[in-house]
Coordinates of C-alpha atoms in Angstrom, one line a residue:
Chain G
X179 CA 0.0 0.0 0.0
X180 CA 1.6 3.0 -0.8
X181 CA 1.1 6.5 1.7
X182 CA -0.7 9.3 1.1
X183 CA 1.6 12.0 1.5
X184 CA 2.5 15.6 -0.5
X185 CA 5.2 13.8 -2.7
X186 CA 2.7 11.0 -3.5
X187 CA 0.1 13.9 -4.7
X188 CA 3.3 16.1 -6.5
X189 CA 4.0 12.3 -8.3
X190 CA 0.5 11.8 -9.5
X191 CA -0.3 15.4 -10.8
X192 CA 2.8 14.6 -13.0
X193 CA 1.1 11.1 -14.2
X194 CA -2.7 12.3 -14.7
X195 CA -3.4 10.8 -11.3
X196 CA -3.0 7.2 -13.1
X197 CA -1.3 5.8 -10.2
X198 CA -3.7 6.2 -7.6
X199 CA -4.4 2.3 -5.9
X200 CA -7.7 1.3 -5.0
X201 CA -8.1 2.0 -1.0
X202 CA -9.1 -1.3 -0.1
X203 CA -9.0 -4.4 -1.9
X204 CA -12.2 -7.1 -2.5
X205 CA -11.0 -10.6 -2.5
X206 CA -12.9 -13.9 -2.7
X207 CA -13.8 -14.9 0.5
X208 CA -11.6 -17.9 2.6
X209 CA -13.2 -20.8 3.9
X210 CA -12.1 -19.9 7.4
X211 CA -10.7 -17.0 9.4
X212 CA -9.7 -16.2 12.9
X213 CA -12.3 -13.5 13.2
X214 CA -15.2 -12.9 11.6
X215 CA -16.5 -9.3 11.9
X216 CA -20.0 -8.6 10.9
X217 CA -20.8 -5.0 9.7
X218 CA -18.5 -2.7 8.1
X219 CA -19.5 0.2 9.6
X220 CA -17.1 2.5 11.7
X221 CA -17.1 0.1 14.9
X222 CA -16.9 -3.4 12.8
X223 CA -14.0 -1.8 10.8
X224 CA -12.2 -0.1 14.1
X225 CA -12.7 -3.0 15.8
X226 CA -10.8 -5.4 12.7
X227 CA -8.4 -2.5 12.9
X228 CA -7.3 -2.6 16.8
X229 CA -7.3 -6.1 16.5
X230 CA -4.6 -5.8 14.0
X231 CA -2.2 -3.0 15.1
X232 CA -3.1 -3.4 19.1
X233 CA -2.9 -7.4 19.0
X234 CA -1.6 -8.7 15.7
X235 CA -4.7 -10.6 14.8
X236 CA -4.7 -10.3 11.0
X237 CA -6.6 -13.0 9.9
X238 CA -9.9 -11.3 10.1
X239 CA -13.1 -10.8 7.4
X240 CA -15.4 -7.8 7.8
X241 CA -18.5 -9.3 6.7
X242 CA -21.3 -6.2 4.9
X243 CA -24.7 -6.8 3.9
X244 CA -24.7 -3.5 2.0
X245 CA -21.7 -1.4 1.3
X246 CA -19.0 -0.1 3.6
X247 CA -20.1 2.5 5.9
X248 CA -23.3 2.5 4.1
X249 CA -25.4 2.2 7.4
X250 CA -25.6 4.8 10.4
X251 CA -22.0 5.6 9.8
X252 CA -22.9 7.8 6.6
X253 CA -26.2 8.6 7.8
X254 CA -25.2 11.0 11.3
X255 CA -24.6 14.4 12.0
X256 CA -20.9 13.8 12.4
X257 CA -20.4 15.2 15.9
X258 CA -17.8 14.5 18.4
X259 CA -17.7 14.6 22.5
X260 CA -17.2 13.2 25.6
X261 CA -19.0 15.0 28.2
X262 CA -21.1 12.6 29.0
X263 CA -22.3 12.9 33.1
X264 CA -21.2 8.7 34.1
X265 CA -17.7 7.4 34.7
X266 CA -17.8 4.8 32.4
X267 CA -19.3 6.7 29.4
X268 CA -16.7 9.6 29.4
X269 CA -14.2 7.2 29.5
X270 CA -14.7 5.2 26.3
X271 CA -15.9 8.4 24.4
X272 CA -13.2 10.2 25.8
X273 CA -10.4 7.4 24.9
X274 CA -12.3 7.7 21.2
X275 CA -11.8 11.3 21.2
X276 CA -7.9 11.2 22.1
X277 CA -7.8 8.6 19.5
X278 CA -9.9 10.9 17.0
X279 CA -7.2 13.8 18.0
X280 CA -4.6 11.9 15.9
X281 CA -7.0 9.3 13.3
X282 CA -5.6 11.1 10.5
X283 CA -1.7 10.7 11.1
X284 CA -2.9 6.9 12.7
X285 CA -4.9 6.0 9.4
X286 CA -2.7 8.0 7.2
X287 CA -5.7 9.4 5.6
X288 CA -7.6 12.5 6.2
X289 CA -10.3 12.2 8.3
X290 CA -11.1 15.9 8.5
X291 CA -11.4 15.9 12.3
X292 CA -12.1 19.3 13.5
X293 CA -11.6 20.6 17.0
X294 CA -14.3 22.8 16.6
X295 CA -15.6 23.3 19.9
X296 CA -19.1 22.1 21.3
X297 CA -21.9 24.2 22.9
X298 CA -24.6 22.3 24.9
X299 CA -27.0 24.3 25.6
X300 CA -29.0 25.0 28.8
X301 CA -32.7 26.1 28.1
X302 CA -34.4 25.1 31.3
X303 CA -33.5 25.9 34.8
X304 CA -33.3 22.2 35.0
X305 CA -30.7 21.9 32.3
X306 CA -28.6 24.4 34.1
X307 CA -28.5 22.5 36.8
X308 CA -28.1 19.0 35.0
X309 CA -25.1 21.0 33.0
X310 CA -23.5 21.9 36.2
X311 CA -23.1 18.9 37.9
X312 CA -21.5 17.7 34.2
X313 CA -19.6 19.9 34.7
X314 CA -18.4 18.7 38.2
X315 CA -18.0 15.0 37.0
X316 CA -16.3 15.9 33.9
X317 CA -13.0 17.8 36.1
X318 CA -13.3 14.5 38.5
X319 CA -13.3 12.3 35.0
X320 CA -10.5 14.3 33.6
X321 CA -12.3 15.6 30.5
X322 CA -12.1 19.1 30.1
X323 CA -15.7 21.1 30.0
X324 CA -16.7 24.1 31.4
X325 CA -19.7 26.3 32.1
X326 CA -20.1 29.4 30.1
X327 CA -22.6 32.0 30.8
X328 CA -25.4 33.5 27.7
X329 CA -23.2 36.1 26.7
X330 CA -20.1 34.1 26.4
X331 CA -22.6 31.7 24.3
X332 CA -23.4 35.1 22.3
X333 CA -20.0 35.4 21.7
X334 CA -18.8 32.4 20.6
X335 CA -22.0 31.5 18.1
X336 CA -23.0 35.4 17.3
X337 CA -26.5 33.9 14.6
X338 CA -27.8 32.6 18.2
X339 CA -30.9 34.2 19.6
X340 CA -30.1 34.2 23.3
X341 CA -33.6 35.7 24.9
X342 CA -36.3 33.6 23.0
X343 CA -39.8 33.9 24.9
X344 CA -39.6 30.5 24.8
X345 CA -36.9 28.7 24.7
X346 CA -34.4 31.2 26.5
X347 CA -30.8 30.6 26.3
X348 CA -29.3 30.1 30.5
X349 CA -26.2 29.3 29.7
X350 CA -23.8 26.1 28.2
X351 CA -22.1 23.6 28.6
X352 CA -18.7 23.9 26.4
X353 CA -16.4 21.3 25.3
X354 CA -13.5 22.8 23.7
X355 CA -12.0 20.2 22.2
X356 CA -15.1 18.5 20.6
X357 CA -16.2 19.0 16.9
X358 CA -16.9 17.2 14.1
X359 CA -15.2 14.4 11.2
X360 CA -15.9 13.5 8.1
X361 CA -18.3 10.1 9.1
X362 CA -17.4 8.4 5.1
X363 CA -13.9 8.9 5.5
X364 CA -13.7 7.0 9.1
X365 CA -15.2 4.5 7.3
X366 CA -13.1 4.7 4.5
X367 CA -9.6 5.1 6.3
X368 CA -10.3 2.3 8.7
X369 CA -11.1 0.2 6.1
X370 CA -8.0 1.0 3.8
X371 CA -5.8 0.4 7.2
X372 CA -7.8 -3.1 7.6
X373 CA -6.7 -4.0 4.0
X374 CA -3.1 -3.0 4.1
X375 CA -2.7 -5.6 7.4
X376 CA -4.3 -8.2 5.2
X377 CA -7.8 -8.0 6.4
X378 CA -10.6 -9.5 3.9
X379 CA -13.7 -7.2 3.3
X380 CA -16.4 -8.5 1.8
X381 CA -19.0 -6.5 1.0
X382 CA -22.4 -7.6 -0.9
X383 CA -22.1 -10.4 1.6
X384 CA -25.0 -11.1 3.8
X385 CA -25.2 -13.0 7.1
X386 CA -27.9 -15.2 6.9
X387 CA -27.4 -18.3 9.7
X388 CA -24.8 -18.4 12.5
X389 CA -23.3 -22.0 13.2
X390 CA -22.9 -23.4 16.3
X391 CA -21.0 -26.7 17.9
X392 CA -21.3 -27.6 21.2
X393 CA -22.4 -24.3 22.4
X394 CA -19.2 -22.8 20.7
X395 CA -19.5 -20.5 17.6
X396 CA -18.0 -22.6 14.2
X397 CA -18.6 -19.6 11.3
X398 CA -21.5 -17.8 9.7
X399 CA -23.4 -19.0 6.5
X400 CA -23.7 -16.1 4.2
X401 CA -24.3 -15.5 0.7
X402 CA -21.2 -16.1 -0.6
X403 CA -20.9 -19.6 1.3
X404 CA -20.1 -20.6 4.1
X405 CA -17.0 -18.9 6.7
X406 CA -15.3 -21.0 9.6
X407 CA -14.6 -18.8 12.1
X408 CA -13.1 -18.9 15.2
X409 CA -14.7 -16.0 16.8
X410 CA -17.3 -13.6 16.1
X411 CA -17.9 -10.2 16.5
X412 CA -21.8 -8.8 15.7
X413 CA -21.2 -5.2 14.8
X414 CA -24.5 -4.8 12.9
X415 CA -26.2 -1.6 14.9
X416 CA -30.1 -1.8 14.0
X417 CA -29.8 -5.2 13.2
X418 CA -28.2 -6.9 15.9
X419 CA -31.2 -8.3 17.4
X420 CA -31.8 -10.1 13.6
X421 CA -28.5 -11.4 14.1
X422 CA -28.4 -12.3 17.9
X423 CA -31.8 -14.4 16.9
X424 CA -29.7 -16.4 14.6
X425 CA -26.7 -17.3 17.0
X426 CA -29.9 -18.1 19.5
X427 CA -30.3 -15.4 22.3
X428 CA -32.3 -12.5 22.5
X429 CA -31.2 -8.7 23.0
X430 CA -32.2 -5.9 25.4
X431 CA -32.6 -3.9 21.8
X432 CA -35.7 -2.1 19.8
X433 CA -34.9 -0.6 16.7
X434 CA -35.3 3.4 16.0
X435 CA -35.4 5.6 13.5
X436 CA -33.2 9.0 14.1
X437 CA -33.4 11.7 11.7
X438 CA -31.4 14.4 10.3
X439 CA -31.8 17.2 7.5
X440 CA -29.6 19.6 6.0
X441 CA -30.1 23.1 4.7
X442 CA -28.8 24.6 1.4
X443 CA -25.1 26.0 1.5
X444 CA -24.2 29.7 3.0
X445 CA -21.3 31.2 3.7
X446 CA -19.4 30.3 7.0
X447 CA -21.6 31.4 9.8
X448 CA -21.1 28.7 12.8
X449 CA -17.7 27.2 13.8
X450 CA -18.4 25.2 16.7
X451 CA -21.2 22.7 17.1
X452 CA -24.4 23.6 19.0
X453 CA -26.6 21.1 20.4
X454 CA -30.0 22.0 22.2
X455 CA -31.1 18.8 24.3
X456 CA -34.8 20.1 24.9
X457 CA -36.2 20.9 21.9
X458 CA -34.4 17.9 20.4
X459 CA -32.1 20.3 17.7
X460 CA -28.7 19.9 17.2
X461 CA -26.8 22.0 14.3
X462 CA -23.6 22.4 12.5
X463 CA -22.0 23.8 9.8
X464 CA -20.5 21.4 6.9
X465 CA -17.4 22.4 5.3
X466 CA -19.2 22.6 2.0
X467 CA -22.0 25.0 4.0
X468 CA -24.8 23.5 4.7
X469 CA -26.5 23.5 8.1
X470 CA -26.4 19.6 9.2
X471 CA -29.4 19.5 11.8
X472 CA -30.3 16.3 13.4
X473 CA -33.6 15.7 15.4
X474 CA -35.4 13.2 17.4
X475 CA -36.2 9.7 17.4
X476 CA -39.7 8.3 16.4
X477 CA -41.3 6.4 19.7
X478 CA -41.6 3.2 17.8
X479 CA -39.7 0.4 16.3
X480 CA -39.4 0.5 12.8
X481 CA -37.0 -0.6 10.4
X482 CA -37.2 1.9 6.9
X483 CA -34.7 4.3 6.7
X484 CA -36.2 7.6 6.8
X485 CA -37.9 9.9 9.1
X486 CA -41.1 11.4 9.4
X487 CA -42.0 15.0 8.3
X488 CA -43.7 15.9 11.6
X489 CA -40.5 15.1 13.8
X490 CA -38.7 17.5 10.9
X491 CA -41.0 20.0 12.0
X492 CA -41.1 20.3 15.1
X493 CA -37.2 20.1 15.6
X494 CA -37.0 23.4 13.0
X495 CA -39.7 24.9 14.6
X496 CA -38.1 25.1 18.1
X497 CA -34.6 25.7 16.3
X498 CA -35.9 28.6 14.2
X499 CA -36.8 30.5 17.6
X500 CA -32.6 30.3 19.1
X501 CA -31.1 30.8 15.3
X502 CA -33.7 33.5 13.5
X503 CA -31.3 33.3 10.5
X504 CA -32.3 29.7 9.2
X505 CA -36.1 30.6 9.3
X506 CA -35.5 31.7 5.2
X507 CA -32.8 28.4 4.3
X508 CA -34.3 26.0 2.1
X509 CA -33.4 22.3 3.6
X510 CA -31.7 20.2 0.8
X511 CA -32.0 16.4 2.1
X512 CA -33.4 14.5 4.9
X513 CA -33.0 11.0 5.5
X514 CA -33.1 8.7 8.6
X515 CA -31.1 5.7 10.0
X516 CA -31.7 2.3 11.9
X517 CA -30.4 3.1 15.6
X518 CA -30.3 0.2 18.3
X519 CA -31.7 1.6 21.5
X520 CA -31.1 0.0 24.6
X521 CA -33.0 0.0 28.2
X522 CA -30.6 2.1 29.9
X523 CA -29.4 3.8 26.7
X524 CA -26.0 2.5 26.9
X525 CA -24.2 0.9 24.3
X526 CA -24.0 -2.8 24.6
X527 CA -19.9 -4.5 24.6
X528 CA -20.3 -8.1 25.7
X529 CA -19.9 -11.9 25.7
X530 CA -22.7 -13.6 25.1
X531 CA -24.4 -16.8 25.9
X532 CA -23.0 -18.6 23.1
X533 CA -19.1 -19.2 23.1
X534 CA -16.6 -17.0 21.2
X535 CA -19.5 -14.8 19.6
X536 CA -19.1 -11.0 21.0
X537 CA -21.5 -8.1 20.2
X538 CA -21.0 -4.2 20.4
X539 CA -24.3 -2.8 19.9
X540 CA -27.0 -0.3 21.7
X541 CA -25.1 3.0 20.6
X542 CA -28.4 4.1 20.2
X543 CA -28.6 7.7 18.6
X544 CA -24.5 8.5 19.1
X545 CA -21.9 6.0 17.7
X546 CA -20.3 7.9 15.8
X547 CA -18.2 9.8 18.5
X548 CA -17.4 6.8 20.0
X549 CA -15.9 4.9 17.2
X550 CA -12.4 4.8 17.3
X551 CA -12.7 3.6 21.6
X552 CA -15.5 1.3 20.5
X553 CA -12.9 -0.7 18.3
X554 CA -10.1 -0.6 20.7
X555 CA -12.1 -2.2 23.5
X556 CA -14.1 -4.0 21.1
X557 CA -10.3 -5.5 20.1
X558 CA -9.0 -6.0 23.6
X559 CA -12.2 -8.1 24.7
X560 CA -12.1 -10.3 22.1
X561 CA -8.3 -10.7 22.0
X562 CA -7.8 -10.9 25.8
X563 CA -11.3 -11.7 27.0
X564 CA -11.6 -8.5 29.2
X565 CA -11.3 -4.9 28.8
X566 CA -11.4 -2.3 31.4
X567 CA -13.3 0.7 29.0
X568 CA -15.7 -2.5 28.0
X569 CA -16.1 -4.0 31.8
X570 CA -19.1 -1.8 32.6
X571 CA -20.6 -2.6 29.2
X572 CA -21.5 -5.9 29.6
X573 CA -25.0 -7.7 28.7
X574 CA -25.9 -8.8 32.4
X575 CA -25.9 -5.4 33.8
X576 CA -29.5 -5.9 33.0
X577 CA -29.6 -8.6 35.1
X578 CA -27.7 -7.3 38.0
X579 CA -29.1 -3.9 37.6
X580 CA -26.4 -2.1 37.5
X581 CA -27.8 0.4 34.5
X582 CA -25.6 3.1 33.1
X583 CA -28.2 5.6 33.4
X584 CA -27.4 8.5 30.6
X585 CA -30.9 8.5 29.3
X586 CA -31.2 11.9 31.5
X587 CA -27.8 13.1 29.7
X588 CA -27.9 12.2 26.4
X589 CA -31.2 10.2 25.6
X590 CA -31.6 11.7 22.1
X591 CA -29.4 14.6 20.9
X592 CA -26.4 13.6 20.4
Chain K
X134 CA -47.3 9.2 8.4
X135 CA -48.6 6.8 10.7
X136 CA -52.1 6.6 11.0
X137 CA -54.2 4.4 13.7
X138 CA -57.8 4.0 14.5
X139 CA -58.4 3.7 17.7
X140 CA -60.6 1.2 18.8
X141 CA -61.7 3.0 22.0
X142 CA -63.3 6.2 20.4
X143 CA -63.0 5.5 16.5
X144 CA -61.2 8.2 15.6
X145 CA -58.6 7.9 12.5
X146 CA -55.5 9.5 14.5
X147 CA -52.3 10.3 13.1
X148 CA -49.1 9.7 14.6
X149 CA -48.7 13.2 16.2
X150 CA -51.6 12.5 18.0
X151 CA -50.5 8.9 19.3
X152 CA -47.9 8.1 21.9
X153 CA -46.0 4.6 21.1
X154 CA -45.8 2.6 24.1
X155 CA -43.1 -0.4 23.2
X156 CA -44.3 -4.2 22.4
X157 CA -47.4 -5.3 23.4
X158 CA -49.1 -8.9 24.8
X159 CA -45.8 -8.9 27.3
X160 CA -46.1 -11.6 30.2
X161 CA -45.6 -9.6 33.9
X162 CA -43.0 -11.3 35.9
X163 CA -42.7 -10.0 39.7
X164 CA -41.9 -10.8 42.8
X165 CA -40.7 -14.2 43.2
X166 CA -40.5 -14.6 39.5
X167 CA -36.7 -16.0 38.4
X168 CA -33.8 -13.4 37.4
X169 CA -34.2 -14.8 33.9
X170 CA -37.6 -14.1 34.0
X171 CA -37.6 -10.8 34.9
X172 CA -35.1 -9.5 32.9
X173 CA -36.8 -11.1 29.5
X174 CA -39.8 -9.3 30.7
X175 CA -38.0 -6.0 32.1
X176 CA -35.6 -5.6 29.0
X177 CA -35.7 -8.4 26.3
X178 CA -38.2 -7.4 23.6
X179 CA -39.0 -9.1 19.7
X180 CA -37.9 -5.9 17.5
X181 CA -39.1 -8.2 14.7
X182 CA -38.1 -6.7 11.5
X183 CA -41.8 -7.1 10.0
X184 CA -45.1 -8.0 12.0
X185 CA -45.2 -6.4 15.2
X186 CA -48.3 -6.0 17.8
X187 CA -47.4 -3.0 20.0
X188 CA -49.5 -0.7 22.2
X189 CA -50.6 3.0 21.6
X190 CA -52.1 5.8 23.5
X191 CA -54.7 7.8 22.2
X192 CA -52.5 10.8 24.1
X193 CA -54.1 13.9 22.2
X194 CA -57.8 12.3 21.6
X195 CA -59.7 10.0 24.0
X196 CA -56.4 9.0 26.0
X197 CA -57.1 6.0 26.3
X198 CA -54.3 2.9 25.2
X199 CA -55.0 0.7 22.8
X200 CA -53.0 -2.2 21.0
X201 CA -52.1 -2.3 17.2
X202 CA -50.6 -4.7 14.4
X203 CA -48.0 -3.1 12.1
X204 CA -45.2 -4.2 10.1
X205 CA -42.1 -2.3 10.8
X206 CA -40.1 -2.8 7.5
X207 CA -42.9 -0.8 5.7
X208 CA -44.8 0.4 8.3
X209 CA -48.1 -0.9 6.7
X210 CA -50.6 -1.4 9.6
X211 CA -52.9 -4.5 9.7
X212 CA -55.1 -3.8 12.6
X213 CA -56.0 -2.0 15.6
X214 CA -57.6 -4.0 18.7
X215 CA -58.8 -2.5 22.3
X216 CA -56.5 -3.2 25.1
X217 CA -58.5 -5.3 27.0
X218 CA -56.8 -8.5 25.0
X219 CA -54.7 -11.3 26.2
X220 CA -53.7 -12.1 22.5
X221 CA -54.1 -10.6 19.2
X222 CA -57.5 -11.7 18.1
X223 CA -57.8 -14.5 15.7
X224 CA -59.2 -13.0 12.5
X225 CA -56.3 -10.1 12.8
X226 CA -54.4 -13.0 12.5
X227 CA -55.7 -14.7 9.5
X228 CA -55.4 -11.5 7.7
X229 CA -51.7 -10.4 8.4
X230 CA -51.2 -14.1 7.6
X231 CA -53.0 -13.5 3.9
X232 CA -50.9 -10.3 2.9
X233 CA -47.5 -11.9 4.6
X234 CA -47.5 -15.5 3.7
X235 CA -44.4 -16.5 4.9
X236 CA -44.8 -14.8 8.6
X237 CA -44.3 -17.4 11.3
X238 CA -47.5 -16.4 13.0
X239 CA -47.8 -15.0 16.6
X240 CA -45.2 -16.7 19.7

C-alpha cells in the first residue's frame, strides 16, 4: 500500500493521477478466518483494525450486507464529545476522542477531524442544573468542559438568539476540544488500514445463519458460502437483534429511527457545534456550507430508513426561535437511519451466551463519536477476554441492575 | 405518516396524536419470579423486522391505550384492537397471515 503523502500527490499530478491504488482491496472470501466481523461500519471496521495493530490478529473478514459504511456511519450528524455525566461513558468516548485527535496521522488518511468546539446548551432551569453537575464529574473524570454564561454563548455562536420567549438561552455547557469528522472517511480510512494488514472485506455479503457446535460458535453462513470462524464479532447496529436471533439469544434492543436534515449552503456562519437537548435540535456547519441538523427519534420500532415530516417539523420549529437566521434556508436532504436503542441507553460490549461470539451494539442515537474507543475495546475483549473501558458494558448489567443511566444526559441529541 | 384508529373512540389518528408505548401482549413477571424471568420481561423485547403487535395511546384524543398490528419494515398497519386483549385476536391474525404468507404467525 503506498502513503498518502504531499510527494505522492506532486508524483501523481505529473502522471494524470493514473497511479492512484484502489483504497481497499475485494477478495474472494476464505473458507475460514480467525475472526469474523459482521458490519462494516465504523465500529466493525475499528474493531478489525485494533485487532490488528493493538494485537496482531490479521486473519480477520469484515463481513457487509450493503456497502462499507453505508449504514448509520454515513447517515449522522458527524459530531464529536465526551462530556457525558457517568464514569464509564466519558471514559470510552473520551479514549475515542484522544484517538480521533490523531486518526488522521494513525490512518494515514484524512479524516477531517475538526476541534471545533461544542456548545450544549442549557434552556431550562433544569438543564442548568443537569449541566453543572456535568460539569463537576467531567473535572473529576478528567475531561475538560466548562460552564459558560449567555453572553459568552453570544460570543462564541453570534446567529444565536439568546432571549427567546420561549426557549431562552441560561447558559452552556462547552467542550472545547469536541467538533466534528468526516463520518465516510472513518469509514473509508479504517477500512483502507484493515486492507493494508491483510484483512478480507467483503461487502455484498450477507449474514444469513450463524453455526454453532457444542455451544461454541463454528462460522457464519452467508451469501457467498459458508465462513469458519473462530470467533465472532456482531457489529450490525439496527440489526443486531436479527443477528443475535440467529446465533440463539435474545437482546435488550428495539430498533429506532433518528433523523437528520440539511439546509442549502451559505457562507461560513457557525464554527463550533451547538446542540439544544430540549427541543431535540442539534446544528452544525459542513465544510461545504450547509447546516447539518439532526432531530429526534420516532417512539416506535421501525426498520425503513427515513424519518417522518412531523418530527422534521417540530425540531426546526423550536430551532428557528434560538437561530432566526435559518427561518428563510431551504433544507436540501433529509433521510433517517436504523439506531439500536437500549433499556438504559447505553451501548451494549459483551460476551454472550454462546461461546466465542461478542457483540457491540446499543449506541443508540451516538456512535459515531465513539468509534475509534469502541474498536479498541471491542479489540482487547475479544483478544484478551476482558477490557477495562468495555467491563461496565456488559449484557448482564441488565440482570444485575447495574444500569448506566445516561438517558437523562444524552437520551436523544447527540 | 402513521395513521391508527383507535378502537376506543374510532377516531382515525395520526401519529402526532399517538404516543408509542413499546411491544405489546408482554407476560408480567414480579416478585418471586426467576432473574431470567424478569429480565426477559424488564428488558428483552421481539424488535421483529416485520409484523409487530405493539401498544398506543390515544394521548391527544380520548387517551385511552390501545394495542395495534403493524409491520415495521414498511410500516403498513394491519389492525388495531382494544387493550383489553390477552392475544391478538384470531381474524387479525388470518389477515396479516394472507398479505404476509411467509410470517411465522404469533409466539
Amino acid at each position: 500500500m503506498k502513503r498518502y503523502s504531499v510527494f505522492a500527490l506532486a508524483r501523481e499530478a505529473m502522471r494524470h493521477h493514473m497511479g492512484w491504488e484502489r483504497a481497499w482491496a475485494s477478495p474472494e472470501p476464505k473458507a475460514h478466518y480467525d475472526v469474523v466481523i459482521v458490519g462494516a461500519g465504523g465500529h466493525g471496521l475499528a474493531t478489525a483494525y485494533y485487532l490488528g495493530k493493538n494485537f496482531g490478529i490479521t486473519n480477520v473478514a469484515v463481513i457487509e450486507k450493503g456497502w462499507l459504511g453505508g449504514g448509520n456511519t454515513g447517515r449522522n450528524t458527524t459530531i464529536i464529545r465526551s462530556n457525558y455525566l457517568q464514569d464509564p461513558s466519558a471514559a470510552i468516548y473520551d479514549k475515542a476522542l484522544k484517538l480521533y485527535e490523531n486518526l488522521s496521522q494513525d490512518l494515514n488518511y484524512n479524516v477531517m477531524f475538526s476541534p471545533r468546539g461544542l456548545l450544549m446548551l442549557a434552556q431550562t432551569h433544569h438543564e442548568v442544573r443537569g449541566y453543572l453537575r456535568t460539569v463537576q464529574a467531567n473535572a473529576l473524570q478528567g475531561v475538560a468542559t466548562e460552564w459558560i454564561e449567555p453572553a459568552k454563548v453570544k460570543e462564541i455562536v453570534p446567529i444565536i438568539n439568546i432571549d427567546g420567549p420561549r426557549y431562552p438561552v441560561l447558559g452552556a455547557l462547552y467542550q472545547r476540544r469536541g467538533g466534528t469528522a468526516r463520518h465516510d472517511a472513518v469509514a473509508w480510512g479504517y477500512a483502507r488500514a484493515c486492507s493494508a494488514m491483510g484483512m478480507h472485506i467483503l461487502q455484498k455479503t450477507e449474514v444469513t445463519g450463524v453455526r454453532t457446535e457444542a455451544g461454541k460458535v463454528a462460522g457464519v453462513e452467508t451469501s457467498r458460502g459458508y465462513i469458519g470462524c473462530g470467533k465472532l464479532a456482531m457489529i450490525v447496529a439496527g440489526h443486531s437483534g436479527q443477528l443475535a436471533e440467529m446465533a440463539g439469544f435474545r437482546l435488550p434492543i428495539e430498533a429506532v429511527a433518528l433523523q437528520a436534515l440539511v439546509s442549502e449552503p451559505v457562507k461560513p456562519c457557525m464554527d463550533v457545534v451547538v446542540m439544544a437537548n430540549t427541543v431535540h435540535g442539534y446544528m452544525s456547519q459542513s465544510d461545504k456550507g450547509e447546516m447539518v441538523i439532526g432531530g429526534g427519534t420516532d417512539g416506535f420500532n421501525n426498520f425503513t430508513q427515513r424519518g417522518s415530516f412531523h418530527h422534521v417539523e417540530e425540531t426546526l420549529r423550536a430551532l428557528v426561535e434560538t437561530f432566526p437566521m435559518i427561518s428563510r434556508l431551504k433544507m436540501l436532504r433529509q433521510w433517517g437511519g436504523i439506531v439500536d436503542m437500549t433499556g438504559d441507553r447505553s451501548p451494549i460490549l459483551s460476551k454472550t451466551p454462546v461461546e466465542n461470539v461478542f457483540i457491540n451494539c446499543g449506541w443508540g442515537t451516538g456512535g459515531f463519536k465513539a468509534i475509534p474507543g469502541s474498536g479498541w475495546a471491542m479489540a482487547e475483549l475479544m483478544a484478551k477476554g476482558h477490557s477495562p473501558l468495555a467491563a461496565e458494558f456488559g449484557l448482564n448489567r441488565f440482570r444485575e441492575g447495574r444500569f448506566i443511566d445516561e438517558s437523562v444526559a444524552a437520551g436523544v441529541a447527540h | 405518516m402513521l395513521i391508527l384508529e383507535c378502537p376506543c373512540c374510532g377516531v382515525r389518528a395520526e401519529e402526532s396524536e399517538l404516543a408509542p408505548g413499546g411491544e405489546a401482549h408482554l407476560k408480567r413477571f414480579g416478585a418471586g419470579a426467576s432473574d431470567e424471568d424478569f429480565e426477559a420481561y424488564m428488558f428483552a423485547r421481539k424488535n421483529p423486522k416485520g409484523v409487530h403487535f405493539e401498544r398506543w395511546r390515544h394521548a391527544h384524543g380520548c387517551g385511552k391505550w390501545f394495542l395495534a398490528a403493524r409491520d415495521t419494515a414498511t410500516l403498513e398497519v394491519f389492525g388495531t384492537y382494544p387493550a383489553q386483549t390477552k392475544a391478538p385476536p384470531a381474524e387479525l391474525i388470518a389477515a396479516i397471515k394472507a398479505k404476509r404468507p411467509h410470517w411465522e404467525g404469533y409466539e
